[in-house]
Amino acid sequence: MAYEIIDEIKREEITIEDVVQSTFENINKTEHKLHSFVNLYRTEALEKAKKLDNKLKNNEPVGDLYGLPLGVKDLICIKNKPVTCASNILEGFKPPYNATVITKLIEKSDGICIGSTNMDEFAMGSSTENSCYGETYNPWNLSCVPGGSSGGSGASVSGGQVLAALGSDTGGSIRCPASYCGVTGLKPTYGRVSRYGLIAYANSLDQIGPLTKCVYDAALLMELMAGFDEKDSTSVNLSVENYTKDLKNSIEGRKIGIPLEFFEKGLDKSVKTKVNDGIKILENLGAESVEMSFPHLEYTIPTYYLIAMSEASSNLARYDGLRYGKGPSDLSGDIFDVFSRTRGEQFGKEVRKRIIMGTYALSAGYYDMFYMKALKARTLIKNDFKKAFERCDVIVSPTMPTTAFKVGELIDDPLKMYLMDILTCPVNLAGLPAISIPCGFDNKDLPIGFQIIGNYFEEKTILNFGFELEQKLDIYKRSPPVIGGK
Ligand code: GLN
């Protein structure tokens, strides 16, 4: 676990240089099978390791992530390092500044960025198959997808390459790979973590969060990355709680909401069984289940995709092939020819499709019919949660309706892939926090995710419930076959 490594380093039982060396050895052994990374920073990481080792020798104060190697999704800006959102249109782009999360975790807390992780282009997808670098593979079964869009981060943690990685979640992109790869993934409340330096997909939905091996590590990272940031006007000015301290609070007498619609059609039998077993564990720990209805769940997918695509079409308008990236391959014709040719060539198919659909939904004449309607449905979904939280402390459900599917299986059936997001997207539409933790395996030995949704800024509560469940289940230390586990 990350916290154990940090403790060992601080007790001088191991040097940071050794930790970074062995991280790259592990990556060397598995990267050709997983393809989790799009860039690796071995030289810089080792240099930083040596510098950090000296801090302890010289009795200087050290940060809370002291020497911890981290993977960073390829849409979070790191000063002077390439960031591409797994898109050809951003090839060669190097931001001149750090995202706030990088400042907090790498600069201030002494973490070490060892590379950027693969993802679906501009975070559009649930499988990490829409990447200009090619797909990433699931450590539990290399013929399956790791989930998306933060699939590189999920696979790198699950496959033992790093103990923690950053992802972003617009409609489930942290929780989906956490579920499919058998790791912990937390999507914070909208506004809890600064989005400064996160390249936007759909800015009213996006949040950065951690993917880790255990709940304690997620709490640790959250404690360090959350908080108000004047550079992000949507970040909320509210003090950050001490998440690691409250993990072991008793959940006796607390109420778990069971939204019946989340357990209905489309669920794998094994997913339903394991999630119900998880609920029983929470009940045995003294929590009380309350059944509830979530009448507007059926509107989730059209609502989410209309809003996400509309915002994306506007956000992605800035990629004109001139301001960022390698530029146009051909300058013939007027500015509009260059603009549309470059975008046509350098954006992938899924991104082009979503820009077109989003532009359509926002266009005069259709705006009221599509975009406005989606905003209204978003309010209905928000209100379903509001009502639900009057009766319970957390809401639980499966994270994904199924376990990981095969690479290529859904690539020609985008609608089916969109429908997979039914249980994660409502959380983003409402702006709530949610965590996914592994709760078992199906008969093909693929991990199943258990989702715990909290009320606004109740990260503490979902981490507490997640920790209690994780400790009782005791499966989080299991390793996938790719690193010798079974
Ligand atoms: N699968 C969803 C989509 O494609 C969610 C992606 C995300 O959370 N970034 O939009």
GROMACS .gro file of C-alpha atoms and ligand atoms in nm:
model
  496
    1MET     CA    1   0.000   0.000   0.000
    2ALA     CA    2   0.119   0.357  -0.062
    3TYR     CA    3   0.102   0.464   0.303
    4GLU     CA    4   0.319   0.166   0.403
    5ILE     CA    5   0.589   0.254   0.148
    6ILE     CA    6   0.589   0.617   0.264
    7ASP     CA    7   0.630   0.500   0.626
    8GLU     CA    8   0.917   0.267   0.530
    9ILE     CA    9   1.092   0.551   0.351
   10LYS     CA   10   1.045   0.784   0.647
   11ARG     CA   11   1.181   0.517   0.884
   12GLU     CA   12   1.484   0.492   0.650
   13GLU     CA   13   1.424   0.122   0.586
   14ILE     CA   14   1.430   0.187   0.214
   15THR     CA   15   1.548   0.478   0.000
   16ILE     CA   16   1.334   0.666  -0.246
   17GLU     CA   17   1.586   0.582  -0.514
   18ASP     CA   18   1.523   0.211  -0.450
   19VAL     CA   19   1.149   0.265  -0.463
   20VAL     CA   20   1.171   0.449  -0.795
   21GLN     CA   21   1.414   0.190  -0.938
   22SER     CA   22   1.183  -0.095  -0.848
   23THR     CA   23   0.882   0.095  -0.985
   24PHE     CA   24   1.055   0.112  -1.324
   25GLU     CA   25   1.158  -0.255  -1.298
   26ASN     CA   26   0.794  -0.349  -1.242
   27ILE     CA   27   0.691  -0.130  -1.532
   28ASN     CA   28   0.952  -0.296  -1.754
   29LYS     CA   29   0.812  -0.637  -1.668
   30THR     CA   30   0.450  -0.555  -1.740
   31GLU     CA   31   0.421  -0.254  -1.966
   32HIS     CA   32   0.445  -0.453  -2.291
   33LYS     CA   33   0.138  -0.647  -2.174
   34LEU     CA   34  -0.067  -0.365  -2.021
   35HIS     CA   35   0.026  -0.050  -2.211
   36SER     CA   36  -0.083   0.173  -1.921
   37PHE     CA   37   0.156   0.458  -1.991
   38VAL     CA   38   0.196   0.699  -2.278
   39ASN     CA   39   0.507   0.872  -2.137
   40LEU     CA   40   0.758   0.767  -1.872
   41TYR     CA   41   0.994   1.001  -1.690
   42ARG     CA   42   1.264   0.769  -1.558
   43THR     CA   43   1.558   1.012  -1.558
   44GLU     CA   44   1.372   1.297  -1.389
   45ALA     CA   45   1.207   1.062  -1.141
   46LEU     CA   46   1.544   0.921  -1.036
   47GLU     CA   47   1.692   1.268  -1.008
   48LYS     CA   48   1.405   1.380  -0.789
   49ALA     CA   49   1.441   1.062  -0.581
   50LYS     CA   50   1.804   1.143  -0.503
   51LYS     CA   51   1.716   1.500  -0.408
   52LEU     CA   52   1.435   1.381  -0.184
   53ASP     CA   53   1.656   1.119  -0.017
   54ASN     CA   54   1.890   1.402   0.079
   55LYS     CA   55   1.609   1.588   0.256
   56LEU     CA   56   1.582   1.321   0.522
   57LYS     CA   57   1.959   1.290   0.553
   58ASN     CA   58   1.979   1.666   0.611
   59ASN     CA   59   1.693   1.661   0.861
   60GLU     CA   60   1.476   1.881   0.641
   61PRO     CA   61   1.097   1.855   0.671
   62VAL     CA   62   0.942   1.611   0.423
   63GLY     CA   63   0.599   1.603   0.254
   64ASP     CA   64   0.314   1.362   0.326
   65LEU     CA   65   0.365   1.164   0.004
   66TYR     CA   66   0.739   1.160   0.057
   67GLY     CA   67   0.886   0.964  -0.235
   68LEU     CA   68   0.562   0.805  -0.357
   69PRO     CA   69   0.562   0.731  -0.733
   70LEU     CA   70   0.244   0.847  -0.903
   71GLY     CA   71   0.089   0.794  -1.245
   72VAL     CA   72  -0.094   1.095  -1.390
   73LYS     CA   73  -0.370   1.072  -1.652
   74ASP     CA   74  -0.263   1.232  -1.979
   75LEU     CA   75  -0.504   1.528  -1.942
   76ILE     CA   76  -0.356   1.682  -1.628
   77CYS     CA   77  -0.098   1.950  -1.702
   78ILE     CA   78   0.256   1.901  -1.578
   79LYS     CA   79   0.488   2.191  -1.648
   80ASN     CA   80   0.701   2.138  -1.960
   81LYS     CA   81   0.586   1.779  -2.006
   82PRO     CA   82   0.374   1.665  -2.298
   83VAL     CA   83   0.001   1.640  -2.235
   84THR     CA   84  -0.216   1.515  -2.519
   85CYS     CA   85  -0.549   1.379  -2.388
   86ALA     CA   86  -0.449   1.078  -2.602
   87SER     CA   87  -0.526   1.288  -2.909
   88ASN     CA   88  -0.317   1.361  -3.218
   89ILE     CA   89  -0.442   1.718  -3.211
   90LEU     CA   90  -0.233   1.791  -2.900
   91GLU     CA   91   0.083   1.617  -3.020
   92GLY     CA   92   0.388   1.811  -2.904
   93PHE     CA   93   0.198   2.041  -2.668
   94LYS     CA   94   0.377   2.113  -2.340
   95PRO     CA   95   0.195   2.330  -2.088
   96PRO     CA   96   0.400   2.605  -1.922
   97TYR     CA   97   0.237   2.547  -1.582
   98ASN     CA   98   0.138   2.278  -1.334
   99ALA     CA   99  -0.220   2.178  -1.260
  100THR     CA  100  -0.309   2.259  -0.898
  101VAL     CA  101  -0.323   1.888  -0.810
  102ILE     CA  102   0.034   1.851  -0.938
  103THR     CA  103   0.147   2.149  -0.731
  104LYS     CA  104  -0.016   1.996  -0.425
  105LEU     CA  105   0.084   1.631  -0.465
  106ILE     CA  106   0.417   1.651  -0.645
  107GLU     CA  107   0.565   1.989  -0.547
  108LYS     CA  108   0.428   2.037  -0.196
  109SER     CA  109   0.383   1.679  -0.076
  110ASP     CA  110   0.699   1.532  -0.235
  111GLY     CA  111   0.527   1.275  -0.458
  112ILE     CA  112   0.710   1.172  -0.776
  113CYS     CA  113   0.540   1.172  -1.115
  114ILE     CA  114   0.675   0.873  -1.300
  115GLY     CA  115   0.468   0.903  -1.615
  116SER     CA  116   0.142   0.992  -1.782
  117THR     CA  117  -0.122   0.726  -1.824
  118ASN     CA  118  -0.329   0.623  -2.122
  119MET     CA  119  -0.695   0.719  -2.161
  120ASP     CA  120  -0.980   0.751  -2.408
  121GLU     CA  121  -0.925   1.052  -2.629
  122PHE     CA  122  -1.042   1.364  -2.441
  123ALA     CA  123  -1.182   1.126  -2.176
  124MET     CA  124  -1.462   1.013  -2.409
  125GLY     CA  125  -1.523   0.647  -2.351
  126SER     CA  126  -1.553   0.364  -2.102
  127SER     CA  127  -1.283   0.129  -2.229
  128THR     CA  128  -0.956   0.314  -2.312
  129GLU     CA  129  -0.992   0.190  -2.668
  130ASN     CA  130  -1.035   0.542  -2.814
  131SER     CA  131  -0.673   0.646  -2.766
  132CYS     CA  132  -0.436   0.764  -3.039
  133TYR     CA  133  -0.173   0.544  -2.870
  134GLY     CA  134  -0.378   0.223  -2.891
  135GLU     CA  135  -0.562   0.044  -2.614
  136THR     CA  136  -0.466  -0.050  -2.257
  137TYR     CA  137  -0.531  -0.403  -2.128
  138ASN     CA  138  -0.689  -0.528  -1.808
  139PRO     CA  139  -0.437  -0.687  -1.567
  140TRP     CA  140  -0.697  -0.946  -1.460
  141ASN     CA  141  -0.746  -1.066  -1.816
  142LEU     CA  142  -0.536  -0.921  -2.094
  143SER     CA  143  -0.806  -0.979  -2.355
  144CYS     CA  144  -1.041  -0.747  -2.163
  145VAL     CA  145  -1.060  -0.368  -2.143
  146PRO     CA  146  -0.947  -0.193  -1.823
  147GLY     CA  147  -1.250   0.038  -1.835
  148GLY     CA  148  -1.229   0.404  -1.915
  149SER     CA  149  -1.159   0.667  -1.965
  150SER     CA  150  -0.886   0.658  -1.695
  151GLY     CA  151  -0.796   0.302  -1.798
  152GLY     CA  152  -0.419   0.360  -1.793
  153SER     CA  153  -0.439   0.478  -1.433
  154GLY     CA  154  -0.660   0.183  -1.334
  155ALA     CA  155  -0.437  -0.075  -1.503
  156SER     CA  156  -0.116   0.077  -1.366
  157VAL     CA  157  -0.239   0.052  -1.006
  158SER     CA  158  -0.401  -0.289  -1.048
  159GLY     CA  159  -0.100  -0.426  -1.239
  160GLY     CA  160   0.143  -0.331  -0.961
  161GLN     CA  161   0.325  -0.061  -1.160
  162VAL     CA  162   0.238   0.222  -0.919
  163LEU     CA  163   0.047   0.231  -0.592
  164ALA     CA  164  -0.149   0.542  -0.681
  165ALA     CA  165  -0.254   0.729  -0.992
  166LEU     CA  166  -0.473   1.025  -1.079
  167GLY     CA  167  -0.777   1.004  -1.300
  168SER     CA  168  -1.065   1.228  -1.397
  169ASP     CA  169  -1.434   1.146  -1.378
  170THR     CA  170  -1.696   1.317  -1.595
  171GLY     CA  171  -1.948   1.035  -1.608
  172GLY     CA  172  -1.767   0.751  -1.433
  173SER     CA  173  -1.414   0.755  -1.569
  174ILE     CA  174  -1.246   0.696  -1.233
  175ARG     CA  175  -1.501   0.451  -1.095
  176CYS     CA  176  -1.538   0.243  -1.413
  177PRO     CA  177  -1.167   0.149  -1.440
  178ALA     CA  178  -1.154   0.106  -1.061
  179SER     CA  179  -1.441  -0.142  -1.090
  180TYR     CA  180  -1.302  -0.332  -1.390
  181CYS     CA  181  -0.945  -0.342  -1.258
  182GLY     CA  182  -1.030  -0.425  -0.895
  183VAL     CA  183  -0.893  -0.110  -0.730
  184THR     CA  184  -1.032   0.182  -0.530
  185GLY     CA  185  -1.142   0.493  -0.720
  186LEU     CA  186  -1.290   0.811  -0.576
  187LYS     CA  187  -1.482   1.082  -0.758
  188PRO     CA  188  -1.498   1.387  -0.530
  189THR     CA  189  -1.789   1.631  -0.492
  190TYR     CA  190  -1.792   1.881  -0.779
  191GLY     CA  191  -1.583   2.174  -0.654
  192ARG     CA  192  -1.390   1.979  -0.391
  193VAL     CA  193  -1.073   1.939  -0.601
  194SER     CA  194  -0.941   2.216  -0.823
  195ARG     CA  195  -0.981   2.161  -1.197
  196TYR     CA  196  -0.710   2.416  -1.276
  197GLY     CA  197  -0.480   2.245  -1.525
  198LEU     CA  198  -0.726   1.966  -1.602
  199ILE     CA  199  -0.799   1.979  -1.974
  200ALA     CA  200  -1.176   2.007  -1.992
  201TYR     CA  201  -1.408   1.750  -2.144
  202ALA     CA  202  -1.738   1.869  -1.991
  203ASN     CA  203  -1.657   2.127  -1.729
  204SER     CA  204  -1.981   2.113  -1.529
  205LEU     CA  205  -1.918   1.743  -1.467
  206ASP     CA  206  -1.537   1.689  -1.455
  207GLN     CA  207  -1.352   1.617  -1.130
  208ILE     CA  208  -1.001   1.483  -1.063
  209GLY     CA  209  -0.966   1.199  -0.814
  210PRO     CA  210  -0.736   0.918  -0.699
  211LEU     CA  211  -0.711   0.550  -0.801
  212THR     CA  212  -0.536   0.342  -0.535
  213LYS     CA  213  -0.496  -0.010  -0.400
  214CYS     CA  214  -0.690   0.064  -0.082
  215VAL     CA  215  -0.930   0.310   0.078
  216TYR     CA  216  -0.670   0.446   0.321
  217ASP     CA  217  -0.451   0.558   0.028
  218ALA     CA  218  -0.748   0.725  -0.143
  219ALA     CA  219  -0.822   0.914   0.181
  220LEU     CA  220  -0.458   1.020   0.207
  221LEU     CA  221  -0.446   1.154  -0.148
  222MET     CA  222  -0.780   1.328  -0.111
  223GLU     CA  223  -0.667   1.504   0.204
  224LEU     CA  224  -0.373   1.646   0.013
  225MET     CA  225  -0.538   1.735  -0.317
  226ALA     CA  226  -0.875   1.876  -0.203
  227GLY     CA  227  -0.943   2.237  -0.115
  228PHE     CA  228  -1.024   2.580  -0.243
  229ASP     CA  229  -0.821   2.719  -0.532
  230GLU     CA  230  -0.859   3.075  -0.648
  231LYS     CA  231  -0.752   2.963  -0.996
  232ASP     CA  232  -1.070   2.754  -1.032
  233SER     CA  233  -1.387   2.960  -0.996
  234THR     CA  234  -1.592   2.645  -0.937
  235SER     CA  235  -1.378   2.521  -0.649
  236VAL     CA  236  -1.555   2.556  -0.318
  237ASN     CA  237  -1.416   2.744  -0.020
  238LEU     CA  238  -1.469   2.485   0.250
  239SER     CA  239  -1.208   2.343   0.484
  240VAL     CA  240  -1.075   1.996   0.406
  241GLU     CA  241  -1.143   1.727   0.660
  242ASN     CA  242  -0.892   1.484   0.794
  243TYR     CA  243  -1.015   1.188   0.590
  244THR     CA  244  -0.760   0.933   0.713
  245LYS     CA  245  -0.851   0.994   1.078
  246ASP     CA  246  -1.219   0.912   1.039
  247LEU     CA  247  -1.191   0.588   0.845
  248LYS     CA  248  -1.249   0.362   1.142
  249ASN     CA  249  -1.558   0.538   1.278
  250SER     CA  250  -1.839   0.297   1.362
  251ILE     CA  251  -2.117   0.280   1.105
  252GLU     CA  252  -2.360   0.139   1.357
  253GLY     CA  253  -2.705   0.288   1.322
  254ARG     CA  254  -2.617   0.472   1.003
  255LYS     CA  255  -2.848   0.438   0.709
  256ILE     CA  256  -2.771   0.289   0.367
  257GLY     CA  257  -3.007   0.381   0.085
  258ILE     CA  258  -3.080   0.105  -0.165
  259PRO     CA  259  -3.216   0.267  -0.484
  260LEU     CA  260  -3.421  -0.015  -0.633
  261GLU     CA  261  -3.387   0.107  -0.993
  262PHE     CA  262  -3.007   0.075  -0.970
  263PHE     CA  263  -3.049  -0.301  -0.921
  264GLU     CA  264  -3.287  -0.359  -1.209
  265LYS     CA  265  -3.233  -0.452  -1.572
  266GLY     CA  266  -2.900  -0.511  -1.735
  267LEU     CA  267  -2.709  -0.623  -1.427
  268ASP     CA  268  -2.488  -0.932  -1.443
  269LYS     CA  269  -2.610  -1.191  -1.195
  270SER     CA  270  -2.271  -1.212  -1.028
  271VAL     CA  271  -2.259  -0.832  -0.991
  272LYS     CA  272  -2.598  -0.829  -0.820
  273THR     CA  273  -2.504  -1.115  -0.588
  274LYS     CA  274  -2.170  -0.969  -0.478
  275VAL     CA  275  -2.310  -0.620  -0.424
  276ASN     CA  276  -2.595  -0.766  -0.217
  277ASP     CA  277  -2.336  -0.961  -0.014
  278GLY     CA  278  -2.153  -0.631   0.044
  279ILE     CA  279  -2.474  -0.472   0.168
  280LYS     CA  280  -2.518  -0.762   0.413
  281ILE     CA  281  -2.168  -0.700   0.546
  282LEU     CA  282  -2.253  -0.334   0.610
  283GLU     CA  283  -2.574  -0.445   0.783
  284ASN     CA  284  -2.377  -0.685   1.002
  285LEU     CA  285  -2.159  -0.392   1.099
  286GLY     CA  286  -2.471  -0.225   1.232
  287ALA     CA  287  -2.587  -0.013   0.939
  288GLU     CA  288  -2.953  -0.013   0.847
  289SER     CA  289  -3.082  -0.053   0.490
  290VAL     CA  290  -3.357   0.170   0.357
  291GLU     CA  291  -3.512   0.088   0.021
  292MET     CA  292  -3.591   0.385  -0.197
  293SER     CA  293  -3.703   0.472  -0.544
  294PHE     CA  294  -3.508   0.673  -0.797
  295PRO     CA  295  -3.775   0.751  -1.055
  296HIS     CA  296  -3.563   0.952  -1.299
  297LEU     CA  297  -3.275   0.707  -1.342
  298GLU     CA  298  -3.409   0.615  -1.687
  299TYR     CA  299  -3.331   0.969  -1.813
  300THR     CA  300  -2.967   0.951  -1.705
  301ILE     CA  301  -2.801   0.840  -2.025
  302PRO     CA  302  -2.968   1.084  -2.270
  303THR     CA  303  -2.931   1.366  -2.016
  304TYR     CA  304  -2.565   1.298  -1.947
  305TYR     CA  305  -2.466   1.249  -2.310
  306LEU     CA  306  -2.652   1.559  -2.428
  307ILE     CA  307  -2.486   1.776  -2.165
  308ALA     CA  308  -2.141   1.617  -2.196
  309MET     CA  309  -2.140   1.639  -2.576
  310SER     CA  310  -2.270   1.998  -2.576
  311GLU     CA  311  -2.004   2.114  -2.333
  312ALA     CA  312  -1.738   1.914  -2.519
  313SER     CA  313  -1.830   2.071  -2.853
  314SER     CA  314  -1.774   2.412  -2.698
  315ASN     CA  315  -1.457   2.321  -2.504
  316LEU     CA  316  -1.294   2.150  -2.800
  317ALA     CA  317  -1.356   2.445  -3.033
  318ARG     CA  318  -1.021   2.587  -2.914
  319TYR     CA  319  -0.829   2.313  -3.098
  320ASP     CA  320  -0.798   2.486  -3.430
  321GLY     CA  321  -0.471   2.321  -3.523
  322LEU     CA  322  -0.285   2.650  -3.484
  323ARG     CA  323  -0.276   2.739  -3.117
  324TYR     CA  324  -0.186   2.395  -2.984
  325GLY     CA  325  -0.018   2.081  -3.108
  326LYS     CA  326   0.184   2.002  -3.417
  327GLY     CA  327  -0.022   2.220  -3.649
  328PRO     CA  328  -0.183   2.155  -3.986
  329SER     CA  329  -0.026   1.912  -4.231
  330ASP     CA  330  -0.143   2.123  -4.524
  331LEU     CA  331  -0.195   2.499  -4.538
  332SER     CA  332  -0.378   2.521  -4.870
  333GLY     CA  333  -0.710   2.702  -4.893
  334ASP     CA  334  -0.849   2.962  -4.655
  335ILE     CA  335  -0.853   2.957  -4.276
  336PHE     CA  336  -1.177   2.755  -4.266
  337ASP     CA  337  -1.032   2.489  -4.498
  338VAL     CA  338  -0.722   2.460  -4.278
  339PHE     CA  339  -0.930   2.456  -3.962
  340SER     CA  340  -1.173   2.186  -4.066
  341ARG     CA  341  -0.909   1.972  -4.241
  342THR     CA  342  -0.682   1.975  -3.935
  343ARG     CA  343  -0.968   1.891  -3.698
  344GLY     CA  344  -1.093   1.621  -3.933
  345GLU     CA  345  -0.750   1.462  -3.951
  346GLN     CA  346  -0.628   1.502  -3.595
  347PHE     CA  347  -0.936   1.426  -3.383
  348GLY     CA  348  -1.039   1.061  -3.354
  349LYS     CA  349  -1.373   0.927  -3.474
  350GLU     CA  350  -1.555   0.924  -3.137
  351VAL     CA  351  -1.446   1.281  -3.060
  352ARG     CA  352  -1.556   1.407  -3.403
  353LYS     CA  353  -1.892   1.238  -3.360
  354ARG     CA  354  -1.946   1.396  -3.019
  355ILE     CA  355  -1.847   1.743  -3.138
  356ILE     CA  356  -2.099   1.718  -3.421
  357MET     CA  357  -2.377   1.592  -3.193
  358GLY     CA  358  -2.298   1.852  -2.926
  359THR     CA  359  -2.294   2.134  -3.179
  360TYR     CA  360  -2.629   2.016  -3.312
  361ALA     CA  361  -2.782   2.004  -2.964
  362LEU     CA  362  -2.669   2.361  -2.897
  363SER     CA  363  -2.768   2.507  -3.231
  364ALA     CA  364  -3.045   2.767  -3.261
  365GLY     CA  365  -3.378   2.595  -3.305
  366TYR     CA  366  -3.267   2.272  -3.135
  367TYR     CA  367  -3.129   2.424  -2.815
  368ASP     CA  368  -3.464   2.419  -2.633
  369MET     CA  369  -3.552   2.077  -2.763
  370PHE     CA  370  -3.228   1.909  -2.656
  371TYR     CA  371  -2.990   2.106  -2.434
  372MET     CA  372  -3.252   2.290  -2.227
  373LYS     CA  373  -3.450   1.973  -2.182
  374ALA     CA  374  -3.140   1.792  -2.064
  375LEU     CA  375  -3.078   2.065  -1.806
  376LYS     CA  376  -3.431   2.020  -1.675
  377ALA     CA  377  -3.388   1.643  -1.654
  378ARG     CA  378  -3.059   1.704  -1.470
  379THR     CA  379  -3.254   1.893  -1.203
  380LEU     CA  380  -3.500   1.603  -1.169
  381ILE     CA  381  -3.210   1.361  -1.116
  382LYS     CA  382  -3.053   1.596  -0.861
  383ASN     CA  383  -3.386   1.612  -0.677
  384ASP     CA  384  -3.409   1.232  -0.665
  385PHE     CA  385  -3.080   1.234  -0.475
  386LYS     CA  386  -3.189   1.522  -0.254
  387LYS     CA  387  -3.500   1.329  -0.148
  388ALA     CA  388  -3.298   1.012  -0.100
  389PHE     CA  389  -3.046   1.177   0.130
  390GLU     CA  390  -3.325   1.293   0.358
  391ARG     CA  391  -3.358   0.926   0.454
  392CYS     CA  392  -3.002   0.789   0.449
  393ASP     CA  393  -2.631   0.867   0.497
  394VAL     CA  394  -2.502   0.689   0.186
  395ILE     CA  395  -2.653   0.529  -0.123
  396VAL     CA  396  -2.504   0.205  -0.249
  397SER     CA  397  -2.517   0.026  -0.583
  398PRO     CA  398  -2.299  -0.165  -0.824
  399THR     CA  399  -2.045   0.066  -0.992
  400MET     CA  400  -2.086  -0.093  -1.334
  401PRO     CA  401  -2.369  -0.326  -1.442
  402THR     CA  402  -2.118  -0.586  -1.568
  403THR     CA  403  -1.756  -0.686  -1.530
  404ALA     CA  404  -1.493  -0.592  -1.790
  405PHE     CA  405  -1.583  -0.677  -2.148
  406LYS     CA  406  -1.353  -0.799  -2.421
  407VAL     CA  407  -1.135  -0.557  -2.617
  408GLY     CA  408  -1.321  -0.475  -2.940
  409GLU     CA  409  -1.651  -0.620  -2.816
  410LEU     CA  410  -1.842  -0.291  -2.796
  411ILE     CA  411  -1.636  -0.063  -3.013
  412ASP     CA  412  -1.890  -0.086  -3.298
  413ASP     CA  413  -2.187  -0.054  -3.064
  414PRO     CA  414  -2.136   0.285  -2.898
  415LEU     CA  415  -2.491   0.300  -2.764
  416LYS     CA  416  -2.438  -0.020  -2.568
  417MET     CA  417  -2.114   0.124  -2.432
  418TYR     CA  418  -2.295   0.446  -2.331
  419LEU     CA  419  -2.556   0.242  -2.145
  420MET     CA  420  -2.282   0.092  -1.927
  421ASP     CA  421  -2.254   0.434  -1.759
  422ILE     CA  422  -2.608   0.425  -1.620
  423LEU     CA  423  -2.500   0.382  -1.256
  424THR     CA  424  -2.209   0.627  -1.252
  425CYS     CA  425  -2.343   0.922  -1.454
  426PRO     CA  426  -2.625   1.025  -1.218
  427VAL     CA  427  -2.360   1.104  -0.956
  428ASN     CA  428  -2.183   1.350  -1.189
  429LEU     CA  429  -2.510   1.507  -1.301
  430ALA     CA  430  -2.587   1.582  -0.935
  431GLY     CA  431  -2.225   1.674  -0.851
  432LEU     CA  432  -2.204   1.426  -0.563
  433PRO     CA  433  -1.902   1.228  -0.436
  434ALA     CA  434  -1.879   0.849  -0.486
  435ILE     CA  435  -1.624   0.575  -0.432
  436SER     CA  436  -1.587   0.236  -0.600
  437ILE     CA  437  -1.420  -0.047  -0.412
  438PRO     CA  438  -1.373  -0.408  -0.522
  439CYS     CA  439  -1.630  -0.640  -0.360
  440GLY     CA  440  -1.565  -0.974  -0.529
  441PHE     CA  441  -1.508  -1.155  -0.857
  442ASP     CA  442  -1.732  -1.316  -1.116
  443ASN     CA  443  -1.689  -1.672  -1.243
  444LYS     CA  444  -1.426  -1.554  -1.492
  445ASP     CA  445  -1.224  -1.404  -1.205
  446LEU     CA  446  -1.295  -1.049  -1.312
  447PRO     CA  447  -1.339  -0.790  -1.037
  448ILE     CA  448  -1.675  -0.639  -0.938
  449GLY     CA  449  -1.708  -0.282  -0.808
  450PHE     CA  450  -1.926  -0.163  -0.517
  451GLN     CA  451  -2.029   0.201  -0.540
  452ILE     CA  452  -2.094   0.418  -0.232
  453ILE     CA  453  -2.247   0.759  -0.305
  454GLY     CA  454  -2.240   1.037  -0.046
  455ASN     CA  455  -2.417   1.365   0.007
  456TYR     CA  456  -2.235   1.687  -0.096
  457PHE     CA  457  -1.887   1.712   0.062
  458GLU     CA  458  -1.940   1.387   0.251
  459GLU     CA  459  -1.616   1.231   0.122
  460LYS     CA  460  -1.544   1.146   0.485
  461THR     CA  461  -1.858   0.933   0.512
  462ILE     CA  462  -1.811   0.736   0.190
  463LEU     CA  463  -1.446   0.672   0.276
  464ASN     CA  464  -1.555   0.551   0.620
  465PHE     CA  465  -1.814   0.309   0.475
  466GLY     CA  466  -1.568   0.202   0.204
  467PHE     CA  467  -1.296   0.133   0.459
  468GLU     CA  468  -1.524  -0.075   0.682
  469LEU     CA  469  -1.642  -0.284   0.389
  470GLU     CA  470  -1.292  -0.324   0.246
  471GLN     CA  471  -1.152  -0.446   0.576
  472LYS     CA  472  -1.426  -0.706   0.618
  473LEU     CA  473  -1.404  -0.828   0.259
  474ASP     CA  474  -1.026  -0.842   0.274
  475ILE     CA  475  -0.976  -0.894  -0.100
  476TYR     CA  476  -0.804  -0.567  -0.181
  477LYS     CA  477  -0.455  -0.716  -0.152
  478ARG     CA  478  -0.524  -0.980  -0.418
  479SER     CA  479  -0.298  -0.942  -0.721
  480PRO     CA  480  -0.400  -1.005  -1.080
  481PRO     CA  481  -0.244  -1.285  -1.291
  482VAL     CA  482  -0.022  -1.044  -1.484
  483ILE     CA  483   0.192  -1.002  -1.171
  484GLY     CA  484   0.173  -1.361  -1.058
  485GLY     CA  485  -0.152  -1.348  -0.859
  486LYS     CA  486  -0.456  -1.560  -0.924
  487GLN     N1  487  -1.802   0.698  -2.046
  487GLN     C1  488  -1.842   0.833  -2.027
  487GLN     C2  489  -1.823   0.912  -2.153
  487GLN     O1  490  -1.777   0.858  -2.246
  487GLN     C3  491  -1.768   0.893  -1.911
  487GLN     C4  492  -1.636   0.946  -1.942
  487GLN     C5  493  -1.570   1.019  -1.830
  487GLN     O2  494  -1.610   1.011  -1.714
  487GLN     N2  495  -1.468   1.093  -1.867
  487GLN     O3  496  -1.851   1.027  -2.162
   0.00000   0.00000   0.00000
